[in-house]
Amino acid sequence: MNDDRPRLHIDWTRCDARGVCLELLPELLGEDPWGYPVARNGPDPVVPPGLDAPARQAVRDCPRLALALRTPRGRP
Amino acid sequence: MTAPTRVGLLDADDTRLAAHRERHGVPSPLSLDDVRASGLTGRGGAGFPLWRKLEAAAEGPWWRSPVVVANGAEGEPASSKDRALLLRAPHLVLDGLALAAGVVGAHRAIAYVRADAVDAVRAAAEERRRARLPEPAVRVVAASPGFVAGEETAVLAALGGDAPRPADKARRITDRGLGGRPTVVSNVETLAHLAVVGLAGVPSFRARGTDAEPGTLLATVRDHHGRRVVEVDHGVPLAQVLGGDPDRPLLVGGYHGAWLAPAEVADARLSRASLGAYGATPGAGVLLERPAGTCGLAETARVVGYLARASAGQCGPCRFGLPALASGMDALVRGAPPVAVRRARDLAGLVDGRGACRHPDGTARLVRSALRVFAEDVAAHRRGRCLASES
């Protein structure tokens, strides 16, 4: 079931701890002591069905374009 | 002339092409199936199956031919096996590079090697060019120094004229790498083993090592006997490599490796299968004994400080987390309450997996193993004592 679900990928070379994703996806992302996102369920977490919309918004709104949604076959 | 059935990687005493051919013969071209059948995995530390890399690079469109890169940067300060190989058997490495180029259809080949091996490899490449060998001419480039500079995407950044910093793994370099071409970056030792497969055949290669982990590997050993590079079978008992009954902790793999306690060293073999139980892998083949009279905790803190300074500084968790981890280790050396151990363990868990490359992961592995193996040292330091000075 999870195989078709997109995964949230963080490009750490771009992430600058701006925090927009932390506001939009608190269910998925916590914050480390320096303000960087910590995926609660391990790296490249699966985006559950109810969070599709905020995940897409986070990808759009990240000021550093550090986020991407990846499906097993490529970008959605 | 017939090729010998066993090829010792470091046996040669004459590095020139003619002597190399006299000793080893000419390698037979290899197919992807041959590489897969050999079971050859990477010797740069990650242990990735070579055939998968080659297959991915060979899948590209015909008008964008691949590039093959021999990675001899050897950024790991504790390792000298790549240097030994490049100085003693550069033609084995270049034979392997040519074979890899043949498998993927590459017309461009690069050898990215540590500064002290550049002259030797350039001389060897020049010999091959003059002999008009049927392979892409090898461009030899001096590697940038630094621990993370040998990471494969950092290598490509440097070859592209930028700072040697790792890239996000979203784009696979076997799809688009150097100059947008499918690119294979392979450790020089891996390529030397590929040459062995081409020279002596798959069965001969697989005759060494184990079924699951075939072949041999080069290990950089530093113990009470001294420092040496040796070629050993996968699965060899560590005690045999060290020569004698292990009575000191051993760092296995490199600075991104893990410590083993003496009793564990006595039991363990140099293989993924055996070392996995201790949170370790063969890694870059480094085996470092903690010298008598030194403190494993202090030594680890020193290495973690080095690793923190070695960060490319691109990724927040690494850039901030590793120095915090180093401070945490220093605190344990000075003597700190138990909460400091939890803090160090938490920090290791926090940085693990959160970076563009495996630098934070490897550092976390080292710290966790030190907290495990040197737990008694931590307790002693808390009481203002040091077991090393008392041993």
Tab-separated table of C-alpha atoms in Angstrom:
chain	number	residue	atom	x	y	z
A	1	MET	CA	0.000	0.000	0.000
A	2	ASN	CA	2.770	2.372	0.949
A	3	ASP	CA	4.640	1.600	-2.268
A	4	ASP	CA	2.521	4.059	-4.266
A	5	ARG	CA	2.647	6.826	-1.702
A	6	PRO	CA	5.044	9.718	-2.315
A	7	ARG	CA	7.989	10.266	-0.026
A	8	LEU	CA	9.150	13.665	1.190
A	9	HIS	CA	12.779	14.224	0.278
A	10	ILE	CA	14.891	16.951	1.872
A	11	ASP	CA	17.864	18.250	-0.072
A	12	TRP	CA	20.108	18.949	2.880
A	13	THR	CA	22.535	20.955	0.796
A	14	ARG	CA	19.756	23.502	0.222
A	15	CYS	CA	17.832	23.403	3.524
A	16	ASP	CA	18.530	26.494	5.589
A	17	ALA	CA	16.162	25.922	8.540
A	18	ARG	CA	13.677	28.548	7.359
A	19	GLY	CA	10.938	26.473	8.983
A	20	VAL	CA	8.055	26.805	6.532
A	21	CYS	CA	7.763	23.006	6.270
A	22	LEU	CA	7.708	22.695	10.063
A	23	GLU	CA	4.586	24.881	10.167
A	24	LEU	CA	2.846	23.054	7.342
A	25	LEU	CA	3.697	19.451	8.285
A	26	PRO	CA	3.956	19.194	12.071
A	27	GLU	CA	2.628	15.610	11.915
A	28	LEU	CA	5.549	14.584	9.760
A	29	LEU	CA	8.343	16.881	10.846
A	30	GLY	CA	9.799	17.843	14.194
A	31	GLU	CA	12.556	20.353	14.795
A	32	ASP	CA	16.140	19.785	15.886
A	33	PRO	CA	18.011	22.117	18.281
A	34	TRP	CA	19.184	24.229	15.342
A	35	GLY	CA	15.815	24.594	13.646
A	36	TYR	CA	16.259	21.942	10.954
A	37	PRO	CA	13.424	19.486	10.182
A	38	VAL	CA	13.564	16.025	11.692
A	39	ALA	CA	11.363	13.490	9.951
A	40	ARG	CA	9.570	11.673	12.754
A	41	ASN	CA	9.450	8.389	10.833
A	42	GLY	CA	12.996	8.257	9.487
A	43	PRO	CA	14.556	9.855	6.406
A	44	ASP	CA	12.443	10.330	3.291
A	45	PRO	CA	9.166	9.687	5.172
A	46	VAL	CA	6.104	8.426	3.370
A	47	VAL	CA	3.419	11.116	3.089
A	48	PRO	CA	0.140	9.671	4.418
A	49	PRO	CA	-2.978	10.218	2.291
A	50	GLY	CA	-4.400	13.013	4.483
A	51	LEU	CA	-1.247	15.119	4.181
A	52	ASP	CA	-0.983	15.292	0.389
A	53	ALA	CA	-2.129	18.892	0.212
A	54	PRO	CA	0.110	20.387	2.931
A	55	ALA	CA	3.045	18.345	1.606
A	56	ARG	CA	2.608	19.783	-1.877
A	57	GLN	CA	2.271	23.242	-0.371
A	58	ALA	CA	5.476	22.775	1.636
A	59	VAL	CA	7.336	21.794	-1.538
A	60	ARG	CA	5.978	24.898	-3.284
A	61	ASP	CA	6.586	27.283	-0.416
A	62	CYS	CA	10.043	26.211	0.768
A	63	PRO	CA	12.131	29.356	0.191
A	64	ARG	CA	15.167	27.212	-0.573
A	65	LEU	CA	13.419	24.748	-2.892
A	66	ALA	CA	14.851	22.086	-0.634
A	67	LEU	CA	11.829	19.778	-0.664
A	68	ALA	CA	10.595	17.321	-3.221
A	69	LEU	CA	7.957	14.627	-3.379
A	70	ARG	CA	9.177	11.388	-4.871
A	71	THR	CA	7.196	8.353	-5.904
A	72	PRO	CA	8.924	5.035	-6.694
A	73	ARG	CA	8.555	5.711	-10.407
A	74	GLY	CA	9.782	9.284	-10.292
A	75	ARG	CA	8.341	12.682	-9.508
A	76	PRO	CA	4.531	12.964	-9.365
B	1	MET	CA	51.786	-16.646	-22.063
B	2	THR	CA	49.106	-17.889	-19.706
B	3	ALA	CA	47.822	-15.810	-16.845
B	4	PRO	CA	48.533	-17.186	-13.373
B	5	THR	CA	45.554	-18.588	-11.502
B	6	ARG	CA	46.113	-16.299	-8.542
B	7	VAL	CA	46.767	-12.602	-8.802
B	8	GLY	CA	48.226	-10.973	-5.713
B	9	LEU	CA	47.312	-7.293	-5.815
B	10	LEU	CA	50.559	-6.108	-4.274
B	11	ASP	CA	52.948	-8.819	-5.495
B	12	ALA	CA	54.563	-6.976	-8.378
B	13	ASP	CA	58.008	-5.500	-7.977
B	14	ASP	CA	58.156	-3.868	-11.426
B	15	THR	CA	55.368	-1.392	-12.052
B	16	ARG	CA	55.955	-0.939	-15.762
B	17	LEU	CA	53.491	-2.067	-18.413
B	18	ALA	CA	55.728	-4.671	-20.032
B	19	ALA	CA	56.476	-6.344	-16.706
B	20	HIS	CA	52.799	-6.177	-15.789
B	21	ARG	CA	51.796	-7.935	-19.000
B	22	GLU	CA	54.562	-10.501	-18.552
B	23	ARG	CA	53.305	-11.295	-15.079
B	24	HIS	CA	49.548	-11.093	-15.538
B	25	GLY	CA	48.822	-11.334	-19.233
B	26	VAL	CA	46.094	-9.379	-20.989
B	27	PRO	CA	42.644	-9.201	-19.388
B	28	SER	CA	39.717	-10.633	-21.318
B	29	PRO	CA	36.895	-8.159	-21.936
B	30	LEU	CA	34.082	-8.595	-19.453
B	31	SER	CA	30.338	-8.537	-19.878
B	32	LEU	CA	27.876	-7.267	-17.316
B	33	ASP	CA	26.978	-10.900	-16.599
B	34	ASP	CA	30.619	-11.639	-15.796
B	35	VAL	CA	30.728	-8.791	-13.308
B	36	ARG	CA	27.475	-9.937	-11.731
B	37	ALA	CA	28.709	-13.518	-11.531
B	38	SER	CA	31.874	-12.383	-9.791
B	39	GLY	CA	29.895	-10.840	-6.932
B	40	LEU	CA	32.449	-8.041	-6.741
B	41	THR	CA	31.393	-5.259	-4.372
B	42	GLY	CA	32.902	-1.842	-3.838
B	43	ARG	CA	36.064	-1.543	-1.780
B	44	GLY	CA	35.751	2.163	-1.055
B	45	GLY	CA	33.702	1.652	2.066
B	46	ALA	CA	30.084	1.327	0.961
B	47	GLY	CA	30.351	-2.202	-0.439
B	48	PHE	CA	27.874	-1.604	-3.257
B	49	PRO	CA	27.673	-4.357	-5.907
B	50	LEU	CA	29.710	-3.153	-8.874
B	51	TRP	CA	27.478	-4.756	-11.492
B	52	ARG	CA	24.514	-2.661	-10.370
B	53	LYS	CA	26.479	0.534	-10.858
B	54	LEU	CA	27.701	-0.568	-14.259
B	55	GLU	CA	24.243	-1.705	-15.326
B	56	ALA	CA	22.705	1.628	-14.364
B	57	ALA	CA	25.329	3.566	-16.289
B	58	ALA	CA	25.034	1.328	-19.336
B	59	GLU	CA	21.288	1.982	-19.595
B	60	GLY	CA	21.678	5.520	-20.887
B	61	PRO	CA	21.011	6.714	-24.451
B	62	TRP	CA	23.721	5.957	-26.998
B	63	TRP	CA	24.393	9.602	-27.776
B	64	ARG	CA	25.442	10.333	-24.196
B	65	SER	CA	28.236	7.849	-23.566
B	66	PRO	CA	29.249	7.205	-19.972
B	67	VAL	CA	32.342	8.305	-18.087
B	68	VAL	CA	34.279	6.011	-15.771
B	69	VAL	CA	36.237	7.418	-12.859
B	70	ALA	CA	38.782	5.555	-10.764
B	71	ASN	CA	38.584	7.004	-7.268
B	72	GLY	CA	41.940	6.943	-5.529
B	73	ALA	CA	41.403	10.030	-3.384
B	74	GLU	CA	41.739	8.014	-0.157
B	75	GLY	CA	40.547	10.827	2.068
B	76	GLU	CA	40.504	8.489	5.062
B	77	PRO	CA	43.678	9.422	6.984
B	78	ALA	CA	43.968	5.980	8.557
B	79	SER	CA	43.969	4.220	5.190
B	80	SER	CA	46.920	3.722	2.881
B	81	LYS	CA	45.784	0.731	0.829
B	82	ASP	CA	44.856	2.783	-2.238
B	83	ARG	CA	48.221	4.476	-2.187
B	84	ALA	CA	49.982	1.119	-1.916
B	85	LEU	CA	47.959	-0.233	-4.820
B	86	LEU	CA	48.524	2.796	-7.041
B	87	LEU	CA	52.258	2.814	-6.426
B	88	ARG	CA	52.757	-0.955	-6.697
B	89	ALA	CA	50.224	-1.942	-9.351
B	90	PRO	CA	48.879	1.041	-11.276
B	91	HIS	CA	48.298	-1.112	-14.344
B	92	LEU	CA	45.990	-3.427	-12.419
B	93	VAL	CA	43.861	-0.394	-11.569
B	94	LEU	CA	43.996	0.924	-15.126
B	95	ASP	CA	43.205	-2.522	-16.548
B	96	GLY	CA	40.133	-2.530	-14.315
B	97	LEU	CA	39.192	0.979	-15.417
B	98	ALA	CA	39.465	-0.114	-19.050
B	99	LEU	CA	37.324	-3.179	-18.364
B	100	ALA	CA	34.673	-1.036	-16.667
B	101	ALA	CA	34.744	1.347	-19.616
B	102	GLY	CA	34.197	-1.628	-21.898
B	103	VAL	CA	31.198	-2.872	-19.941
B	104	VAL	CA	29.376	0.457	-19.993
B	105	GLY	CA	30.608	1.708	-23.360
B	106	ALA	CA	32.509	4.673	-21.964
B	107	HIS	CA	34.883	6.695	-24.134
B	108	ARG	CA	36.156	8.849	-21.297
B	109	ALA	CA	38.173	7.630	-18.354
B	110	ILE	CA	39.524	9.579	-15.420
B	111	ALA	CA	41.788	8.565	-12.558
B	112	TYR	CA	41.217	10.858	-9.580
B	113	VAL	CA	44.067	10.040	-7.245
B	114	ARG	CA	45.734	11.290	-4.091
B	115	ALA	CA	48.569	13.718	-4.693
B	116	ASP	CA	51.381	11.341	-3.728
B	117	ALA	CA	50.261	8.827	-6.369
B	118	VAL	CA	49.711	11.193	-9.277
B	119	ASP	CA	53.165	10.812	-10.839
B	120	ALA	CA	53.042	7.021	-10.737
B	121	VAL	CA	49.564	6.847	-12.275
B	122	ARG	CA	50.365	9.471	-14.896
B	123	ALA	CA	53.445	7.497	-15.921
B	124	ALA	CA	51.383	4.339	-16.214
B	125	ALA	CA	48.658	6.093	-18.227
B	126	GLU	CA	51.308	7.519	-20.535
B	127	GLU	CA	52.801	4.042	-21.096
B	128	ARG	CA	49.359	2.730	-22.066
B	129	ARG	CA	48.755	5.644	-24.414
B	130	ARG	CA	52.084	5.081	-26.157
B	131	ALA	CA	51.339	1.374	-26.424
B	132	ARG	CA	48.067	2.362	-28.110
B	133	LEU	CA	45.994	0.089	-25.903
B	134	PRO	CA	42.381	-0.266	-27.108
B	135	GLU	CA	40.850	1.763	-24.290
B	136	PRO	CA	39.951	5.396	-23.562
B	137	ALA	CA	42.995	7.501	-22.702
B	138	VAL	CA	43.045	8.095	-18.964
B	139	ARG	CA	43.047	11.653	-17.683
B	140	VAL	CA	44.860	11.688	-14.351
B	141	VAL	CA	43.726	14.327	-11.886
B	142	ALA	CA	45.165	15.114	-8.454
B	143	ALA	CA	42.477	14.640	-5.806
B	144	SER	CA	41.495	17.449	-3.491
B	145	PRO	CA	42.579	16.697	0.061
B	146	GLY	CA	40.064	16.209	2.814
B	147	PHE	CA	38.026	13.468	4.378
B	148	VAL	CA	34.781	13.969	2.451
B	149	ALA	CA	36.552	14.841	-0.793
B	150	GLY	CA	36.586	11.145	-1.748
B	151	GLU	CA	32.813	10.808	-1.630
B	152	GLU	CA	31.717	10.083	-5.156
B	153	THR	CA	29.595	13.178	-5.778
B	154	ALA	CA	32.299	15.327	-4.153
B	155	VAL	CA	34.737	13.790	-6.634
B	156	LEU	CA	32.484	14.829	-9.513
B	157	ALA	CA	32.129	18.333	-8.097
B	158	ALA	CA	35.909	18.652	-7.985
B	159	LEU	CA	36.277	17.274	-11.508
B	160	GLY	CA	33.732	19.835	-12.609
B	161	GLY	CA	35.882	22.621	-11.192
B	162	ASP	CA	33.928	23.228	-8.001
B	163	ALA	CA	34.737	22.635	-4.355
B	164	PRO	CA	34.760	18.913	-3.460
B	165	ARG	CA	31.417	18.903	-1.698
B	166	PRO	CA	28.914	16.044	-1.757
B	167	ALA	CA	25.688	16.554	-3.653
B	168	ASP	CA	22.114	15.607	-2.849
B	169	LYS	CA	21.509	12.014	-3.892
B	170	ALA	CA	18.231	12.764	-5.614
B	171	ARG	CA	19.889	12.731	-9.000
B	172	ARG	CA	21.788	9.513	-9.522
B	173	ILE	CA	25.146	10.053	-11.138
B	174	THR	CA	24.673	6.860	-13.132
B	175	ASP	CA	21.843	8.740	-14.860
B	176	ARG	CA	23.416	12.177	-15.120
B	177	GLY	CA	26.867	12.804	-13.700
B	178	LEU	CA	29.947	14.434	-15.149
B	179	GLY	CA	28.967	16.692	-18.018
B	180	GLY	CA	25.461	15.287	-17.818
B	181	ARG	CA	26.744	11.834	-18.772
B	182	PRO	CA	26.074	8.574	-16.929
B	183	THR	CA	29.057	8.294	-14.614
B	184	VAL	CA	30.604	5.419	-12.733
B	185	VAL	CA	32.846	6.307	-9.811
B	186	SER	CA	34.644	3.280	-8.471
B	187	ASN	CA	37.340	2.879	-5.855
B	188	VAL	CA	40.734	1.980	-7.302
B	189	GLU	CA	40.859	-1.270	-5.347
B	190	THR	CA	37.485	-2.319	-6.721
B	191	LEU	CA	38.838	-1.778	-10.208
B	192	ALA	CA	41.969	-3.768	-9.402
B	193	HIS	CA	39.742	-6.688	-8.411
B	194	LEU	CA	37.812	-6.249	-11.640
B	195	ALA	CA	41.143	-6.623	-13.432
B	196	VAL	CA	41.735	-9.836	-11.496
B	197	VAL	CA	38.404	-11.107	-12.796
B	198	GLY	CA	39.444	-10.180	-16.317
B	199	LEU	CA	42.890	-11.750	-15.951
B	200	ALA	CA	42.147	-14.908	-14.033
B	201	GLY	CA	38.417	-15.430	-14.508
B	202	VAL	CA	35.376	-15.440	-12.242
B	203	PRO	CA	35.996	-18.860	-10.644
B	204	SER	CA	39.520	-17.858	-9.667
B	205	PHE	CA	38.243	-14.636	-8.116
B	206	ARG	CA	35.491	-16.474	-6.252
B	207	ALA	CA	37.916	-19.133	-5.017
B	208	ARG	CA	38.947	-16.630	-2.365
B	209	GLY	CA	36.742	-15.184	0.327
B	210	THR	CA	33.292	-16.596	1.027
B	211	ASP	CA	30.289	-17.412	-1.158
B	212	ALA	CA	28.399	-14.383	0.088
B	213	GLU	CA	31.435	-12.097	0.058
B	214	PRO	CA	33.817	-13.397	-2.594
B	215	GLY	CA	37.369	-12.342	-3.244
B	216	THR	CA	40.020	-10.646	-1.216
B	217	LEU	CA	40.397	-7.140	0.146
B	218	LEU	CA	43.262	-4.865	1.053
B	219	ALA	CA	43.479	-3.977	4.718
B	220	THR	CA	45.490	-1.162	6.262
B	221	VAL	CA	46.590	-2.544	9.600
B	222	ARG	CA	48.158	-0.586	12.447
B	223	ASP	CA	48.894	-2.650	15.491
B	224	HIS	CA	51.728	-3.273	17.893
B	225	HIS	CA	53.715	-4.893	15.047
B	226	GLY	CA	53.626	-1.676	13.076
B	227	ARG	CA	51.794	-0.407	10.023
B	228	ARG	CA	51.231	-2.461	6.888
B	229	VAL	CA	48.885	-3.076	3.976
B	230	VAL	CA	47.943	-6.706	3.438
B	231	GLU	CA	45.662	-8.595	1.080
B	232	VAL	CA	43.361	-10.980	2.892
B	233	ASP	CA	40.344	-13.126	2.124
B	234	HIS	CA	36.885	-11.901	3.060
B	235	GLY	CA	35.938	-13.810	6.165
B	236	VAL	CA	39.458	-14.085	7.546
B	237	PRO	CA	39.515	-14.080	11.380
B	238	LEU	CA	40.658	-10.668	12.605
B	239	ALA	CA	43.042	-12.354	15.014
B	240	GLN	CA	44.794	-13.908	12.041
B	241	VAL	CA	45.245	-10.551	10.319
B	242	LEU	CA	46.606	-9.029	13.508
B	243	GLY	CA	48.824	-11.996	14.284
B	244	GLY	CA	48.368	-13.161	17.839
B	245	ASP	CA	45.802	-13.046	20.605
B	246	PRO	CA	43.914	-9.776	20.506
B	247	ASP	CA	44.127	-7.978	23.813
B	248	ARG	CA	43.315	-4.428	22.774
B	249	PRO	CA	40.264	-2.716	21.346
B	250	LEU	CA	40.258	-2.463	17.563
B	251	LEU	CA	38.758	0.221	15.315
B	252	VAL	CA	37.378	-1.579	12.276
B	253	GLY	CA	36.594	0.114	8.971
B	254	GLY	CA	38.098	3.539	9.412
B	255	TYR	CA	37.054	6.784	11.058
B	256	HIS	CA	33.463	5.973	10.033
B	257	GLY	CA	33.866	2.490	11.455
B	258	ALA	CA	33.253	0.953	14.836
B	259	TRP	CA	35.266	-0.178	17.828
B	260	LEU	CA	35.357	-3.792	18.903
B	261	ALA	CA	36.326	-4.965	22.383
B	262	PRO	CA	39.270	-7.436	22.610
B	263	ALA	CA	37.021	-10.460	23.168
B	264	GLU	CA	34.982	-9.447	20.122
B	265	VAL	CA	38.128	-9.042	18.026
B	266	ALA	CA	39.047	-12.592	18.983
B	267	ASP	CA	35.720	-13.867	17.669
B	268	ALA	CA	35.129	-11.671	14.634
B	269	ARG	CA	35.958	-12.173	10.977
B	270	LEU	CA	36.600	-9.543	8.358
B	271	SER	CA	33.219	-9.752	6.666
B	272	ARG	CA	29.880	-7.951	6.701
B	273	ALA	CA	28.236	-11.098	7.990
B	274	SER	CA	30.452	-11.309	11.054
B	275	LEU	CA	31.022	-7.630	11.812
B	276	GLY	CA	27.342	-6.712	11.560
B	277	ALA	CA	26.807	-8.132	15.021
B	278	TYR	CA	29.027	-5.373	16.414
B	279	GLY	CA	27.551	-2.562	14.380
B	280	ALA	CA	30.583	-2.623	12.096
B	281	THR	CA	31.473	-3.425	8.489
B	282	PRO	CA	34.830	-3.997	6.741
B	283	GLY	CA	34.432	-0.404	5.474
B	284	ALA	CA	37.607	0.875	3.887
B	285	GLY	CA	39.550	-2.068	5.329
B	286	VAL	CA	41.205	-0.148	8.131
B	287	LEU	CA	42.150	-2.065	11.283
B	288	LEU	CA	43.508	0.211	13.989
B	289	GLU	CA	44.540	-1.190	17.331
B	290	ARG	CA	44.236	1.155	20.257
B	291	PRO	CA	47.895	1.409	21.301
B	292	ALA	CA	48.919	0.328	24.782
B	293	GLY	CA	48.746	3.109	27.317
B	294	THR	CA	46.353	5.249	25.276
B	295	CYS	CA	42.778	6.040	26.118
B	296	GLY	CA	40.154	4.827	23.631
B	297	LEU	CA	37.689	7.441	24.812
B	298	ALA	CA	40.154	10.287	24.325
B	299	GLU	CA	41.237	8.906	20.971
B	300	THR	CA	37.630	8.732	19.819
B	301	ALA	CA	36.972	12.280	20.992
B	302	ARG	CA	39.972	13.397	18.957
B	303	VAL	CA	38.665	11.628	15.854
B	304	VAL	CA	35.146	13.041	16.289
B	305	GLY	CA	36.683	16.521	16.517
B	306	TYR	CA	38.505	15.817	13.267
B	307	LEU	CA	35.316	14.556	11.626
B	308	ALA	CA	33.429	17.654	12.756
B	309	ARG	CA	36.069	19.882	11.177
B	310	ALA	CA	35.991	17.716	8.042
B	311	SER	CA	32.312	18.470	7.405
B	312	ALA	CA	31.670	20.178	4.093
B	313	GLY	CA	29.454	22.517	6.094
B	314	GLN	CA	26.543	22.318	3.684
B	315	CYS	CA	23.980	20.450	5.712
B	316	GLY	CA	22.683	21.868	8.975
B	317	PRO	CA	22.505	18.636	10.975
B	318	CYS	CA	26.146	17.867	10.125
B	319	ARG	CA	27.468	21.395	10.340
B	320	PHE	CA	25.994	21.982	13.796
B	321	GLY	CA	25.433	18.464	15.038
B	322	LEU	CA	28.943	17.125	14.608
B	323	PRO	CA	30.655	19.902	16.573
B	324	ALA	CA	28.057	19.377	19.307
B	325	LEU	CA	28.870	15.685	19.252
B	326	ALA	CA	32.575	16.476	19.488
B	327	SER	CA	31.910	18.755	22.485
B	328	GLY	CA	29.904	15.991	24.052
B	329	MET	CA	32.758	13.528	23.656
B	330	ASP	CA	35.221	16.062	25.073
B	331	ALA	CA	32.962	16.468	28.096
B	332	LEU	CA	33.040	12.713	28.668
B	333	VAL	CA	36.828	12.770	28.514
B	334	ARG	CA	36.956	15.546	31.099
B	335	GLY	CA	34.494	13.614	33.257
B	336	ALA	CA	30.735	14.217	33.122
B	337	PRO	CA	27.556	12.910	34.787
B	338	PRO	CA	25.578	10.056	33.182
B	339	VAL	CA	23.234	12.473	31.418
B	340	ALA	CA	26.164	13.404	29.181
B	341	VAL	CA	26.251	9.849	27.835
B	342	ARG	CA	22.553	10.023	27.011
B	343	ARG	CA	23.115	13.380	25.362
B	344	ALA	CA	25.915	12.002	23.203
B	345	ARG	CA	23.810	9.008	22.247
B	346	ASP	CA	20.836	11.245	21.429
B	347	LEU	CA	22.979	13.523	19.307
B	348	ALA	CA	24.359	10.550	17.395
B	349	GLY	CA	20.796	9.448	16.680
B	350	LEU	CA	19.832	12.970	15.702
B	351	VAL	CA	22.492	13.455	13.021
B	352	ASP	CA	22.306	9.930	11.616
B	353	GLY	CA	20.760	9.928	8.124
B	354	ARG	CA	20.289	13.691	7.989
B	355	GLY	CA	22.780	14.905	5.440
B	356	ALA	CA	23.537	14.759	1.743
B	357	CYS	CA	26.188	12.127	2.364
B	358	ARG	CA	27.032	9.534	4.997
B	359	HIS	CA	29.438	11.689	6.970
B	360	PRO	CA	27.036	12.198	9.896
B	361	ASP	CA	25.992	8.540	9.731
B	362	GLY	CA	29.569	7.319	9.958
B	363	THR	CA	30.374	9.700	12.792
B	364	ALA	CA	27.311	8.504	14.682
B	365	ARG	CA	28.415	4.899	14.211
B	366	LEU	CA	31.852	5.664	15.625
B	367	VAL	CA	30.401	7.448	18.662
B	368	ARG	CA	27.885	4.713	19.443
B	369	SER	CA	30.566	2.047	19.296
B	370	ALA	CA	32.876	4.055	21.548
B	371	LEU	CA	30.138	4.577	24.131
B	372	ARG	CA	29.615	0.825	24.093
B	373	VAL	CA	33.199	-0.428	24.107
B	374	PHE	CA	34.640	2.301	26.356
B	375	ALA	CA	31.778	2.456	28.858
B	376	GLU	CA	34.185	1.607	31.671
B	377	ASP	CA	36.496	4.413	30.590
B	378	VAL	CA	33.581	6.837	30.691
B	379	ALA	CA	32.828	5.771	34.254
B	380	ALA	CA	36.499	6.034	35.253
B	381	HIS	CA	36.808	9.522	33.782
B	382	ARG	CA	33.691	10.518	35.706
B	383	ARG	CA	35.612	9.602	38.848
B	384	GLY	CA	38.623	11.613	37.708
B	385	ARG	CA	40.680	8.610	36.649
B	386	CYS	CA	41.835	7.105	33.355
B	387	LEU	CA	42.158	3.370	32.759
B	388	ALA	CA	44.830	3.884	30.105
B	389	SER	CA	47.261	5.543	32.473
B	390	GLU	CA	46.647	2.770	34.955
B	391	SER	CA	47.077	-0.141	32.499
